[in-house]
């Protein structure tokens, strides 16, 4: 049973590592970014609303995200564990999640903070070529990360949940560090 939250700036490799680890641990990888991009692709009501914020590198408002997470964690494949990637991203989201996980009696094991220096992040994001990876949007996502998401590092450190992993290593080394953590 593995329940992990991945924290870290855009471009830190959360998605890649969470995807790999979800196979190792046999629990679903729940990425709010992937869910939102899927909603945009099919132009659902959620997608139509989210698109505007995502293309500007802004966060999608909480009222669009919170129910989505509650519903996703209630699905049967999430009963025996999950890897959360991209959620929570703000202190209100973290408070919401804390209450929700208590309600459903699914405490998270720990929160992985993937650490990568800024200059490496920008280079990675610009080489990735996703729609929201243009220079101005990337810069804004980093600003938004610092303002809104970075405070979660202290939030989880205060709760003795934070584990830092060096994300500025070859991908396989990061994966090995993460595997060692979940197997410990
Ligand atoms: P990255 O980790 O590269 O920033 P994501 O795929 O996690 O990319 O997220 C892409 C975009 O989706 C974000 O810039 C934001 O607009 C939106 N998004 C994803 N998760 C959340 C969330 N928890 N709260 C608000 N917006 C979100």
PDB file of N, CA, C and O in Angstrom, residues 11 37 121-135 137-138 141:
ATOM      1  N   UNK A  11       8.459  20.927 -14.214  1.00  0.00           N
ATOM      2  CA  UNK A  11       9.703  20.498 -14.855  1.00  0.00           C
ATOM      3  C   UNK A  11      10.598  19.683 -13.943  1.00  0.00           C
ATOM      4  O   UNK A  11      11.668  19.224 -14.352  1.00  0.00           O
ATOM      5  N   UNK A  37      -5.846  18.284 -18.841  1.00  0.00           N
ATOM      6  CA  UNK A  37      -5.544  18.272 -20.291  1.00  0.00           C
ATOM      7  C   UNK A  37      -6.516  17.360 -21.038  1.00  0.00           C
ATOM      8  O   UNK A  37      -6.936  17.676 -22.151  1.00  0.00           O
ATOM      9  N   UNK A 121      15.243  23.759 -14.618  1.00  0.00           N
ATOM     10  CA  UNK A 121      13.796  23.672 -14.858  1.00  0.00           C
ATOM     11  C   UNK A 121      13.412  24.361 -16.153  1.00  0.00           C
ATOM     12  O   UNK A 121      12.700  23.801 -16.988  1.00  0.00           O
ATOM     13  N   UNK A 122      13.906  25.598 -16.310  1.00  0.00           N
ATOM     14  CA  UNK A 122      13.531  26.377 -17.494  1.00  0.00           C
ATOM     15  C   UNK A 122      13.993  25.650 -18.749  1.00  0.00           C
ATOM     16  O   UNK A 122      13.230  25.477 -19.706  1.00  0.00           O
ATOM     17  N   UNK A 123      15.234  25.156 -18.731  1.00  0.00           N
ATOM     18  CA  UNK A 123      15.763  24.447 -19.907  1.00  0.00           C
ATOM     19  C   UNK A 123      14.914  23.216 -20.212  1.00  0.00           C
ATOM     20  O   UNK A 123      14.559  22.959 -21.368  1.00  0.00           O
ATOM     21  N   UNK A 124      14.548  22.468 -19.184  1.00  0.00           N
ATOM     22  CA  UNK A 124      13.738  21.256 -19.406  1.00  0.00           C
ATOM     23  C   UNK A 124      12.378  21.597 -19.989  1.00  0.00           C
ATOM     24  O   UNK A 124      11.902  20.959 -20.926  1.00  0.00           O
ATOM     25  N   UNK A 125      11.728  22.627 -19.414  1.00  0.00           N
ATOM     26  CA  UNK A 125      10.372  22.965 -19.844  1.00  0.00           C
ATOM     27  C   UNK A 125      10.366  23.467 -21.284  1.00  0.00           C
ATOM     28  O   UNK A 125       9.497  23.109 -22.073  1.00  0.00           O
ATOM     29  N   UNK A 126      11.388  24.273 -21.618  1.00  0.00           N
ATOM     30  CA  UNK A 126      11.414  24.833 -22.970  1.00  0.00           C
ATOM     31  C   UNK A 126      11.710  23.758 -24.010  1.00  0.00           C
ATOM     32  O   UNK A 126      11.310  23.881 -25.161  1.00  0.00           O
ATOM     33  N   UNK A 127      12.391  22.693 -23.600  1.00  0.00           N
ATOM     34  CA  UNK A 127      12.712  21.641 -24.570  1.00  0.00           C
ATOM     35  C   UNK A 127      11.566  20.641 -24.709  1.00  0.00           C
ATOM     36  O   UNK A 127      11.570  19.794 -25.583  1.00  0.00           O
ATOM     37  N   UNK A 128      10.555  20.751 -23.835  1.00  0.00           N
ATOM     38  CA  UNK A 128       9.503  19.745 -23.811  1.00  0.00           C
ATOM     39  C   UNK A 128       8.440  19.992 -24.874  1.00  0.00           C
ATOM     40  O   UNK A 128       7.882  19.063 -25.444  1.00  0.00           O
ATOM     41  N   UNK A 129       8.152  21.282 -25.110  1.00  0.00           N
ATOM     42  CA  UNK A 129       7.265  21.625 -26.214  1.00  0.00           C
ATOM     43  C   UNK A 129       5.794  21.377 -25.993  1.00  0.00           C
ATOM     44  O   UNK A 129       5.029  21.271 -26.962  1.00  0.00           O
ATOM     45  N   UNK A 130       5.341  21.256 -24.728  1.00  0.00           N
ATOM     46  CA  UNK A 130       3.908  21.162 -24.491  1.00  0.00           C
ATOM     47  C   UNK A 130       3.301  22.527 -24.775  1.00  0.00           C
ATOM     48  O   UNK A 130       4.003  23.522 -24.798  1.00  0.00           O
ATOM     49  N   UNK A 131       1.972  22.587 -24.943  1.00  0.00           N
ATOM     50  CA  UNK A 131       1.347  23.843 -25.355  1.00  0.00           C
ATOM     51  C   UNK A 131       1.612  24.980 -24.362  1.00  0.00           C
ATOM     52  O   UNK A 131       1.762  26.136 -24.741  1.00  0.00           O
ATOM     53  N   UNK A 132       1.661  24.617 -23.055  1.00  0.00           N
ATOM     54  CA  UNK A 132       1.897  25.662 -22.048  1.00  0.00           C
ATOM     55  C   UNK A 132       3.384  25.773 -21.692  1.00  0.00           C
ATOM     56  O   UNK A 132       3.745  26.246 -20.627  1.00  0.00           O
ATOM     57  N   UNK A 133       4.259  25.324 -22.584  1.00  0.00           N
ATOM     58  CA  UNK A 133       5.695  25.380 -22.338  1.00  0.00           C
ATOM     59  C   UNK A 133       6.398  26.480 -23.135  1.00  0.00           C
ATOM     60  O   UNK A 133       7.591  26.390 -23.401  1.00  0.00           O
ATOM     61  N   UNK A 134       5.671  27.516 -23.566  1.00  0.00           N
ATOM     62  CA  UNK A 134       6.356  28.652 -24.195  1.00  0.00           C
ATOM     63  C   UNK A 134       6.959  29.537 -23.114  1.00  0.00           C
ATOM     64  O   UNK A 134       6.469  29.564 -21.990  1.00  0.00           O
ATOM     65  N   UNK A 135       8.004  30.275 -23.517  1.00  0.00           N
ATOM     66  CA  UNK A 135       8.842  30.940 -22.518  1.00  0.00           C
ATOM     67  C   UNK A 135       8.069  31.790 -21.507  1.00  0.00           C
ATOM     68  O   UNK A 135       8.264  31.655 -20.302  1.00  0.00           O
ATOM     69  N   UNK A 137       4.942  31.724 -20.632  1.00  0.00           N
ATOM     70  CA  UNK A 137       4.038  30.912 -19.817  1.00  0.00           C
ATOM     71  C   UNK A 137       4.842  30.110 -18.783  1.00  0.00           C
ATOM     72  O   UNK A 137       4.470  29.997 -17.621  1.00  0.00           O
ATOM     73  N   UNK A 138       5.988  29.595 -19.226  1.00  0.00           N
ATOM     74  CA  UNK A 138       6.873  28.839 -18.327  1.00  0.00           C
ATOM     75  C   UNK A 138       7.311  29.728 -17.166  1.00  0.00           C
ATOM     76  O   UNK A 138       7.261  29.323 -15.998  1.00  0.00           O
ATOM     77  N   UNK A 141       4.531  30.166 -14.806  1.00  0.00           N
ATOM     78  CA  UNK A 141       4.275  28.968 -13.994  1.00  0.00           C
ATOM     79  C   UNK A 141       5.261  28.872 -12.838  1.00  0.00           C
ATOM     80  O   UNK A 141       4.919  28.433 -11.752  1.00  0.00           O
TER      81      UNK A 141
END
